[in-house]
Coordinates of C-alpha atoms in Angstrom, one line a residue:
M1 CA 0.0 -21.0 -13.5
T2 CA -2.9 -23.1 -12.0
G3 CA -3.4 -26.6 -10.9
P4 CA -6.4 -28.8 -10.4
A5 CA -9.3 -27.4 -8.4
G6 CA -8.5 -27.3 -4.7
V7 CA -4.8 -27.7 -5.2
D8 CA -2.4 -24.8 -4.4
P9 CA -0.4 -24.4 -7.7
A10 CA 2.7 -23.6 -5.6
A11 CA 2.5 -26.9 -3.7
P12 CA 5.7 -29.0 -4.2
V13 CA 5.0 -32.4 -5.6
L14 CA 7.1 -35.5 -6.3
I15 CA 6.2 -36.4 -9.9
G16 CA 8.7 -39.2 -10.7
V17 CA 10.9 -41.7 -8.9
G18 CA 13.4 -44.2 -10.1
Q19 CA 15.8 -46.8 -8.7
A20 CA 18.6 -48.9 -10.1
A21 CA 20.7 -51.7 -8.5
H22 CA 23.4 -54.1 -9.7
R23 CA 22.6 -57.2 -7.5
D24 CA 24.5 -59.8 -9.5
R25 CA 27.6 -60.8 -7.5
A26 CA 29.4 -61.7 -10.7
G27 CA 29.8 -58.1 -11.8
A28 CA 29.5 -54.5 -10.8
T29 CA 28.2 -51.2 -12.2
P30 CA 29.7 -47.8 -11.6
A31 CA 27.8 -45.2 -9.6
A32 CA 27.5 -42.8 -12.6
A33 CA 25.8 -45.4 -14.7
L34 CA 23.4 -46.3 -11.9
V35 CA 22.5 -42.7 -11.1
R36 CA 21.9 -42.1 -14.8
A37 CA 19.7 -45.2 -15.0
A38 CA 17.6 -44.2 -12.0
A39 CA 17.2 -40.7 -13.4
H40 CA 15.9 -42.0 -16.7
R41 CA 13.5 -44.2 -14.8
A42 CA 12.3 -41.2 -12.8
L43 CA 11.6 -39.3 -16.0
D44 CA 9.7 -42.2 -17.5
D45 CA 7.8 -42.6 -14.2
T46 CA 6.2 -39.1 -14.7
G47 CA 4.2 -40.2 -17.6
A48 CA 5.4 -37.1 -19.5
P49 CA 9.2 -37.6 -19.8
E50 CA 9.9 -35.3 -22.7
T51 CA 8.0 -32.3 -21.4
V52 CA 9.4 -32.8 -18.0
R53 CA 12.9 -33.1 -19.3
A54 CA 12.6 -29.8 -21.2
R55 CA 11.6 -28.0 -18.1
L56 CA 14.4 -29.3 -15.9
R57 CA 16.5 -26.5 -14.6
T58 CA 18.1 -27.7 -11.3
V59 CA 19.9 -31.0 -10.7
G60 CA 21.2 -32.0 -7.3
V61 CA 23.4 -35.1 -6.5
A62 CA 24.2 -36.2 -3.0
H63 CA 27.8 -36.5 -1.9
C64 CA 29.2 -39.7 -3.5
L65 CA 32.2 -41.7 -2.4
S66 CA 32.6 -43.7 -5.6
W67 CA 32.0 -41.1 -8.3
A68 CA 34.8 -38.6 -8.7
A69 CA 33.2 -36.1 -11.1
T70 CA 34.0 -32.5 -10.3
D71 CA 30.2 -31.7 -10.7
P72 CA 28.1 -34.9 -10.7
A73 CA 24.9 -32.9 -11.2
A74 CA 26.2 -31.2 -14.4
T75 CA 27.5 -34.5 -15.7
L76 CA 24.1 -36.2 -15.0
A77 CA 22.2 -33.4 -16.7
A78 CA 24.4 -33.6 -19.8
A79 CA 24.0 -37.4 -19.9
L80 CA 20.2 -36.9 -19.8
G81 CA 20.2 -34.2 -22.5
A82 CA 18.6 -31.9 -20.0
P83 CA 19.1 -28.1 -19.9
A84 CA 20.0 -27.9 -16.2
G85 CA 21.1 -24.4 -15.3
R86 CA 21.8 -24.9 -11.5
T87 CA 23.7 -27.8 -9.9
L88 CA 23.7 -28.8 -6.3
T89 CA 25.6 -31.2 -4.1
T90 CA 25.8 -31.9 -0.4
R91 CA 28.2 -32.5 2.5
P92 CA 28.8 -36.1 3.5
G93 CA 26.0 -37.7 5.6
G94 CA 22.7 -39.5 5.5
T95 CA 20.5 -36.4 5.7
A96 CA 21.7 -35.4 2.1
P97 CA 18.5 -36.6 0.2
L98 CA 16.2 -34.8 2.6
D99 CA 18.4 -31.7 2.7
L100 CA 18.1 -31.6 -1.1
L101 CA 14.4 -32.2 -1.1
H102 CA 13.7 -29.6 1.5
H103 CA 15.9 -27.0 -0.3
A104 CA 14.0 -27.7 -3.6
A105 CA 10.6 -27.6 -1.9
T106 CA 11.3 -24.3 -0.3
A107 CA 12.4 -22.8 -3.6
I108 CA 9.3 -24.2 -5.3
R109 CA 7.1 -22.8 -2.6
A110 CA 8.7 -19.4 -3.1
G111 CA 7.9 -19.5 -6.8
D112 CA 10.3 -21.7 -8.7
D113 CA 8.1 -23.0 -11.6
H114 CA 10.7 -25.3 -13.1
V115 CA 11.5 -29.0 -12.5
T116 CA 14.3 -30.2 -10.1
L117 CA 15.9 -33.6 -10.4
L118 CA 17.5 -35.0 -7.2
A119 CA 19.6 -38.2 -7.1
G120 CA 22.3 -40.2 -5.5
G121 CA 24.0 -43.5 -5.5
E122 CA 27.2 -45.5 -4.9
G123 CA 29.1 -48.1 -6.9
I124 CA 31.3 -49.4 -4.0
R125 CA 31.6 -52.9 -5.4
A126 CA 32.4 -51.3 -8.8
L127 CA 35.0 -49.0 -7.2
R128 CA 36.7 -51.9 -5.5
A129 CA 36.8 -53.8 -8.8
G130 CA 38.4 -50.9 -10.6
L131 CA 35.2 -49.8 -12.5
A132 CA 34.8 -46.3 -11.1
D133 CA 34.3 -44.6 -14.5
D134 CA 31.4 -44.9 -16.9
P135 CA 32.1 -44.1 -20.6
E136 CA 28.5 -43.2 -21.2
T137 CA 28.6 -40.5 -18.5
P138 CA 31.7 -38.4 -19.3
D139 CA 32.8 -35.8 -16.7
V140 CA 31.4 -32.3 -17.2
P141 CA 33.3 -29.7 -15.3
G142 CA 31.4 -27.4 -13.0
A143 CA 31.2 -25.8 -9.5
P144 CA 28.0 -27.0 -7.8
H145 CA 26.4 -25.2 -4.9
V146 CA 27.1 -27.2 -1.8
L147 CA 24.3 -27.3 0.7
G148 CA 24.9 -26.8 4.4
T149 CA 27.9 -26.6 6.5
D150 CA 29.9 -29.4 8.3
R151 CA 32.6 -29.8 10.9
A152 CA 34.9 -32.4 12.4
P153 CA 32.4 -35.0 13.8
S154 CA 34.5 -36.1 16.8
H155 CA 35.7 -34.0 19.8
P156 CA 39.5 -34.2 20.5
A157 CA 38.7 -36.1 23.7
E158 CA 36.8 -38.6 21.7
E159 CA 39.5 -38.9 19.1
R160 CA 42.2 -39.4 21.8
A161 CA 40.2 -42.4 22.9
G162 CA 40.1 -43.8 19.4
L163 CA 36.5 -42.8 18.6
Y164 CA 36.2 -41.6 15.1
Q165 CA 33.9 -43.8 13.1
P166 CA 30.2 -45.1 13.3
L167 CA 31.3 -48.5 14.5
N168 CA 32.8 -46.9 17.6
Y169 CA 29.7 -44.8 18.4
Y170 CA 26.5 -46.6 17.5
P171 CA 27.4 -49.7 19.7
L172 CA 27.9 -47.2 22.6
F173 CA 24.4 -45.9 21.9
E174 CA 23.1 -49.5 21.9
N175 CA 24.7 -50.4 25.2
A176 CA 23.4 -47.2 26.7
I177 CA 19.9 -48.3 25.6
R178 CA 20.5 -51.6 27.2
A179 CA 21.8 -50.0 30.4
T180 CA 18.6 -48.0 30.9
G181 CA 16.2 -50.9 30.5
G182 CA 16.2 -51.6 26.7
W183 CA 13.4 -50.9 24.3
P184 CA 10.5 -51.0 26.9
A185 CA 12.1 -48.4 29.1
L186 CA 13.3 -46.3 26.1
R187 CA 9.7 -46.3 24.8
D188 CA 8.0 -45.6 28.2
R189 CA 10.8 -43.3 29.5
D190 CA 11.0 -45.5 32.6
A191 CA 14.7 -46.4 33.3
T192 CA 15.2 -49.8 34.8
D193 CA 18.0 -52.2 35.5
V194 CA 20.6 -53.2 32.9
V195 CA 19.1 -55.7 30.5
P196 CA 21.3 -58.9 30.2
V197 CA 23.2 -59.1 26.9
P198 CA 21.5 -62.3 25.7
E199 CA 18.0 -60.9 26.2
H200 CA 18.8 -57.6 24.5
T201 CA 20.6 -59.3 21.6
R202 CA 17.6 -61.5 21.1
W203 CA 15.4 -58.4 20.9
L204 CA 17.7 -56.9 18.3
G205 CA 17.6 -60.0 16.2
E206 CA 13.8 -60.1 16.2
L207 CA 13.6 -56.4 15.2
W208 CA 16.2 -56.8 12.4
A209 CA 14.5 -60.0 11.1
R210 CA 11.4 -57.9 10.4
F211 CA 13.6 -55.5 8.4
A212 CA 15.1 -58.5 6.5
Q213 CA 11.5 -59.6 5.5
A214 CA 10.9 -56.1 4.1
G215 CA 14.2 -56.2 2.3
A216 CA 13.4 -59.6 0.7
A217 CA 10.3 -58.0 -0.9
N218 CA 12.4 -55.1 -2.3
P219 CA 13.5 -55.8 -5.9
Y220 CA 16.2 -53.2 -5.5
G221 CA 17.5 -54.5 -2.1
C222 CA 20.5 -56.6 -1.4
V223 CA 18.8 -59.7 0.2
D224 CA 19.8 -62.8 -1.8
G225 CA 17.6 -65.8 -1.2
D226 CA 15.5 -66.3 2.0
P227 CA 15.7 -63.4 4.4
P228 CA 17.8 -64.3 7.6
D229 CA 15.9 -65.0 10.7
A230 CA 16.7 -63.6 14.2
D231 CA 19.1 -66.5 15.1
R232 CA 21.0 -66.1 11.9
I233 CA 21.2 -62.3 12.3
T234 CA 22.6 -62.5 15.7
G235 CA 24.5 -65.8 15.4
V236 CA 28.2 -65.2 15.1
G237 CA 30.1 -67.3 12.5
P238 CA 32.4 -67.1 9.5
T239 CA 29.8 -65.2 7.3
N240 CA 28.5 -63.1 10.2
R241 CA 31.5 -62.1 12.2
L242 CA 31.2 -59.9 15.3
V243 CA 32.2 -56.3 14.4
A244 CA 31.6 -54.3 17.5
H245 CA 29.7 -55.5 20.5
P246 CA 26.8 -56.2 20.4
Y247 CA 26.7 -56.0 16.5
P248 CA 27.7 -58.8 14.1
K249 CA 27.8 -57.8 10.4
L250 CA 24.0 -58.4 9.9
L251 CA 23.2 -55.8 12.5
T252 CA 25.2 -53.1 10.6
A253 CA 24.7 -51.1 7.4
N254 CA 25.8 -52.7 4.2
I255 CA 27.8 -50.2 2.2
A256 CA 29.2 -52.7 -0.3
V257 CA 26.4 -52.1 -2.8
D258 CA 25.9 -50.7 -6.3
Q259 CA 22.7 -48.7 -6.1
A260 CA 21.1 -45.4 -7.0
A261 CA 17.8 -43.6 -6.8
A262 CA 16.3 -40.4 -8.2
V263 CA 13.3 -38.2 -7.7
L264 CA 11.7 -35.3 -9.6
V265 CA 10.0 -32.5 -7.9
C266 CA 8.1 -29.4 -9.1
S267 CA 5.1 -27.3 -8.2
A268 CA 1.6 -28.7 -8.7
G269 CA 1.0 -25.9 -11.2
T270 CA 4.1 -27.0 -13.2
A271 CA 3.1 -30.6 -13.0
A272 CA -0.3 -29.8 -14.4
A273 CA 1.1 -27.6 -17.2
L274 CA 3.6 -30.4 -18.3
G275 CA 0.8 -33.0 -18.5
V276 CA 1.9 -35.1 -15.6
P277 CA -1.1 -37.2 -14.6
R278 CA -2.6 -36.4 -11.2
D279 CA -2.2 -39.9 -10.1
R280 CA 1.6 -39.5 -10.3
W281 CA 1.7 -36.6 -7.7
V282 CA 2.7 -37.1 -4.2
F283 CA 2.9 -33.9 -2.0
V284 CA 5.9 -32.9 0.0
A285 CA 4.0 -31.7 3.0
A286 CA 6.4 -30.7 5.7
G287 CA 10.1 -31.0 6.6
A288 CA 12.3 -30.3 9.5
G289 CA 15.9 -30.5 10.5
A290 CA 18.2 -30.1 13.5
T291 CA 21.5 -31.4 15.0
D292 CA 21.9 -32.7 18.4
H293 CA 24.7 -31.3 20.5
W294 CA 27.5 -31.8 17.9
H295 CA 29.9 -33.9 19.9
V296 CA 28.5 -37.1 21.4
G297 CA 30.3 -36.5 24.6
E298 CA 28.4 -33.3 25.2
R299 CA 25.0 -34.8 25.0
A300 CA 23.1 -35.3 28.2
H301 CA 22.2 -38.9 27.4
L302 CA 23.5 -41.3 24.9
H303 CA 20.1 -43.0 24.4
R304 CA 18.1 -39.9 23.6
S305 CA 17.8 -37.4 20.6
P306 CA 16.3 -34.0 21.3
A307 CA 16.8 -33.2 17.6
V308 CA 14.7 -36.1 16.4
A309 CA 12.0 -35.2 19.0
A310 CA 11.9 -31.5 18.0
A311 CA 12.0 -32.2 14.2
G312 CA 9.3 -34.9 14.6
R313 CA 7.0 -32.6 16.6
A314 CA 7.4 -29.9 14.0
V315 CA 6.5 -32.0 10.9
L316 CA 3.6 -33.7 12.6
A317 CA 2.2 -30.4 13.8
A318 CA 2.5 -29.0 10.3
V319 CA 0.3 -31.7 8.8
G320 CA -2.0 -32.0 11.9
R321 CA -1.4 -35.8 12.4
G322 CA 0.0 -38.1 15.0
V323 CA 2.6 -40.7 14.3
D324 CA 0.0 -43.4 14.5
D325 CA -2.0 -41.6 11.7
L326 CA 0.8 -42.2 9.2
A327 CA 0.3 -45.1 6.9
H328 CA 4.0 -45.6 6.1
L329 CA 7.3 -45.1 7.9
D330 CA 11.0 -45.4 7.0
L331 CA 13.3 -44.6 9.9
Y332 CA 17.0 -44.3 9.1
S333 CA 18.4 -47.7 10.0
C334 CA 22.2 -47.6 9.8
F335 CA 22.3 -49.6 13.1
P336 CA 19.5 -50.8 15.5
S337 CA 20.3 -48.0 18.0
A338 CA 19.4 -45.4 15.5
V339 CA 16.0 -46.9 14.9
Q340 CA 15.2 -47.4 18.5
V341 CA 16.2 -43.8 19.5
A342 CA 14.2 -42.3 16.6
A343 CA 11.1 -44.5 17.3
A344 CA 11.1 -43.5 21.0
E345 CA 11.5 -39.8 20.2
L346 CA 8.7 -40.0 17.6
G347 CA 6.4 -42.2 19.6
V348 CA 6.6 -45.2 17.1
D349 CA 5.8 -48.6 18.8
L350 CA 8.3 -51.0 17.5
D351 CA 6.5 -53.9 19.0
R352 CA 3.6 -53.1 16.7
R353 CA 5.2 -51.6 13.6
T354 CA 8.2 -52.3 11.4
P355 CA 9.4 -48.9 10.5
T356 CA 10.8 -49.5 7.0
V357 CA 9.5 -49.8 3.5
T358 CA 12.8 -50.9 2.0
G359 CA 14.5 -53.2 4.5
G360 CA 16.9 -50.5 5.7
L361 CA 20.6 -50.1 5.3
T362 CA 21.4 -53.7 6.1
F363 CA 18.9 -55.5 3.8
A364 CA 18.0 -52.8 1.2
G365 CA 21.6 -51.5 1.1
G366 CA 23.4 -48.5 2.6
P367 CA 24.7 -46.4 -0.4
A368 CA 26.6 -43.9 1.9
S369 CA 24.8 -40.5 1.8
S370 CA 22.1 -41.5 -0.6
Y371 CA 20.0 -44.3 1.1
T372 CA 17.0 -42.1 1.8
F373 CA 16.4 -41.4 -1.9
H374 CA 15.4 -45.2 -2.0
A375 CA 13.0 -44.6 1.0
L376 CA 11.5 -41.6 -0.9
A377 CA 11.0 -43.6 -4.1
E378 CA 9.3 -46.5 -2.2
L379 CA 7.2 -44.2 -0.1
T380 CA 6.0 -42.3 -3.2
A381 CA 5.0 -45.6 -4.8
R382 CA 3.0 -46.7 -1.7
L383 CA 1.2 -43.4 -1.4
R384 CA 0.2 -43.5 -5.1
A385 CA -1.3 -47.0 -4.5
G386 CA -2.9 -46.4 -1.2
A387 CA -5.9 -44.5 0.2
P388 CA -6.4 -40.8 -0.8
D389 CA -5.6 -39.5 2.7
D390 CA -2.5 -41.6 3.4
A391 CA 0.7 -40.0 4.7
A392 CA 4.2 -41.2 5.1
L393 CA 7.3 -40.1 7.2
A394 CA 11.0 -40.6 6.6
T395 CA 13.9 -39.7 8.8
A396 CA 17.6 -39.4 7.9
V397 CA 20.7 -39.3 10.1
G398 CA 24.2 -38.0 9.6
W399 CA 27.5 -38.7 11.5
F400 CA 26.9 -40.2 15.0
L401 CA 23.2 -39.5 15.6
T402 CA 24.3 -35.9 15.0
K403 CA 22.5 -34.4 12.0
H404 CA 18.8 -35.2 11.6
A405 CA 16.1 -34.5 9.0
V406 CA 12.4 -35.5 8.9
T407 CA 9.9 -35.2 6.1
V408 CA 6.2 -36.0 5.6
L409 CA 4.7 -36.9 2.3
T410 CA 1.0 -37.0 1.6
A411 CA -1.2 -38.4 -1.1
A412 CA -3.6 -35.5 -0.8
P413 CA -2.7 -31.7 -0.7
P414 CA -1.6 -30.8 2.8
P415 CA -4.0 -28.3 4.5
T416 CA -1.5 -25.5 4.9
G417 CA 1.0 -26.1 2.0
F418 CA 4.6 -27.1 2.4
R419 CA 6.3 -26.0 5.7
Y420 CA 9.9 -26.3 6.7
A421 CA 10.9 -26.0 10.4
D422 CA 14.4 -25.4 11.6
A423 CA 14.2 -26.9 15.1
Q424 CA 17.8 -26.0 16.1
S425 CA 16.9 -23.4 18.7
E426 CA 14.8 -25.9 20.6
V427 CA 17.7 -28.4 20.7
D428 CA 20.3 -25.8 21.6
A429 CA 18.3 -25.0 24.7
T430 CA 18.6 -28.6 26.1
P431 CA 21.1 -29.5 28.7
R432 CA 24.7 -30.1 27.7
R433 CA 27.1 -32.4 29.6
R434 CA 30.7 -31.3 30.3
L435 CA 33.2 -33.4 28.3
V436 CA 36.6 -33.9 30.0
D437 CA 39.8 -34.6 28.1
G438 CA 42.8 -36.1 29.9
Y439 CA 41.0 -37.2 33.1
R440 CA 43.1 -39.2 35.6
G441 CA 41.3 -41.2 38.4
E442 CA 38.3 -43.4 38.9
A443 CA 35.1 -43.2 36.8
V444 CA 32.0 -45.3 36.3
V445 CA 31.3 -47.0 33.0
E446 CA 28.2 -45.5 31.4
S447 CA 28.4 -47.6 28.2
W448 CA 31.0 -49.6 26.3
T449 CA 31.9 -51.7 23.3
A450 CA 34.6 -53.9 22.0
T451 CA 35.7 -54.1 18.4
Y452 CA 36.8 -57.3 16.7
D453 CA 39.2 -58.1 13.9
R454 CA 38.4 -60.2 10.9
D455 CA 39.4 -63.3 12.7
G456 CA 36.9 -62.6 15.5
A457 CA 39.5 -61.7 18.1
P458 CA 38.8 -58.6 20.3
S459 CA 41.0 -55.7 19.1
A460 CA 40.0 -52.8 21.3
A461 CA 37.7 -51.8 24.1
Y462 CA 36.0 -48.4 24.4
A463 CA 34.2 -46.9 27.4
S464 CA 32.0 -43.9 28.0
C465 CA 32.6 -42.9 31.6
L466 CA 30.8 -40.6 34.1
L467 CA 32.9 -38.7 36.5
P468 CA 31.9 -38.0 40.2
D469 CA 30.6 -34.4 39.2
G470 CA 28.5 -35.8 36.3
A471 CA 30.9 -34.9 33.5
R472 CA 31.8 -37.4 30.9
T473 CA 35.0 -38.8 29.5
F474 CA 36.0 -41.5 27.1
A475 CA 38.7 -44.0 27.2
S476 CA 39.9 -47.1 25.4
S477 CA 42.3 -50.0 25.7
T478 CA 44.1 -52.3 23.3
D479 CA 45.7 -54.4 26.1
P480 CA 44.5 -57.9 25.3
D481 CA 43.7 -58.8 28.9
T482 CA 41.7 -55.7 29.4
V483 CA 39.8 -56.1 26.1
T484 CA 39.0 -59.7 26.9
A485 CA 37.9 -58.8 30.4
V486 CA 35.7 -56.0 29.1
A487 CA 34.1 -58.2 26.5
Q488 CA 33.3 -60.9 29.1
A489 CA 32.3 -58.7 32.0
D490 CA 29.7 -56.3 30.6
P491 CA 31.1 -53.6 32.8
I492 CA 28.2 -51.1 32.8
G493 CA 28.2 -49.5 36.2
A494 CA 31.7 -50.8 37.0
R495 CA 34.4 -48.6 38.4
V496 CA 37.5 -48.2 36.2
S497 CA 40.8 -46.4 36.5
L498 CA 41.8 -43.8 33.8
D499 CA 45.4 -42.9 33.3
G500 CA 45.0 -39.3 32.0
D501 CA 45.8 -40.4 28.5
A502 CA 42.4 -41.8 27.6
T503 CA 43.3 -45.3 28.5
F504 CA 41.5 -47.4 31.1
T505 CA 41.9 -50.5 33.1
I506 CA 39.1 -52.5 34.7

């Protein structure tokens, strides 16, 4: 099978993308219906939907919270009338779309000459409204191949301190950034004094306001009306309650969405044979993945990510470009700390660039494991409409800045064909901090956060603490006086007493 002159026929190419969203607050649409709609749009987007459908052999659907099918990929294939023979799914986590894409691209590079459909979505509002099932997408039983492995995301010492969800960890990363000088120091690797809370919060609002502007231009996003400005994003009030210091709701991912997206990928030779016009092709040029030291407490620094750095170096080296040579970026944006850490590791200047094409998980929407499919769809559209040598980069994150994936797409064929790099050995060689469980005595607060109930009252305080020998431990408190004191004092660098049962007093 051959492709156009000068194009490797085995080069993986994205040939169709589609998105779907229910934005009307008066109703809701189940995930299955949205994924099916996005897949139909991706087929239509190829310019040769019937020939592409007939060649479809693999379907992958990212892990979904709101669609209970035993094999969503088989169910989707049947709903499309497609002869899928292999079905895939993933573990939970934001890297799922890129994990599926890299898996497909590797198979294509190795000789798979069929078409692969990859999709994902959530119908969280529909689920809450009792609309989980879609009568037009009846369940088809099956046993999909599950990509990757997973493990409990929190260490027992972290769980003992009450740390088990993103809203416990990402604010700790944020205050660790602030403790080491904020964005300028993170960017330049020059640690300075602790940035005052108001100054740092103002920076977060200004950054996220630029994400809001991108979200307002996204027809599939969840911005209603005028995009919020920095003051509204950081201003705490009835519609923007404080969730976990320093984050009010508008600085967090919005999972309460009904959204889906899909992409179609095959070899350049297959695309040519199926009659997909050349102007629909976008090349999957390079991919990489790695996990940071699995447990947050064992990482050398809370404001760094060796995995992002290693994966980023790998993909940029594969395509022979620097980050400033990339026309488009979409950094995974569940929380501002994730964006800042990734930008620093990749060398993205956040003062100069807004690294999203969708608006991110706050203003485009955060459909659990499948957000990055929306980024891929938008990046594909921009590369098709841009200059012939344009390139784009997307990142994805799972758990607590734990799992990372990076991909580069190009408008033109990459010079060396698709490459995938497993950067894990490089990350594993980096220093690991000792994590102590059950520590009793004095320690110094490295970072902290306080969580708040729906009425705005502080409910718990959490502290990451460094011990005299450099080890780390975690502690928390639900004592009202302690929580109030922590929230008011900004105790970075303060000495606290730990009782041996992961509780602290200030």
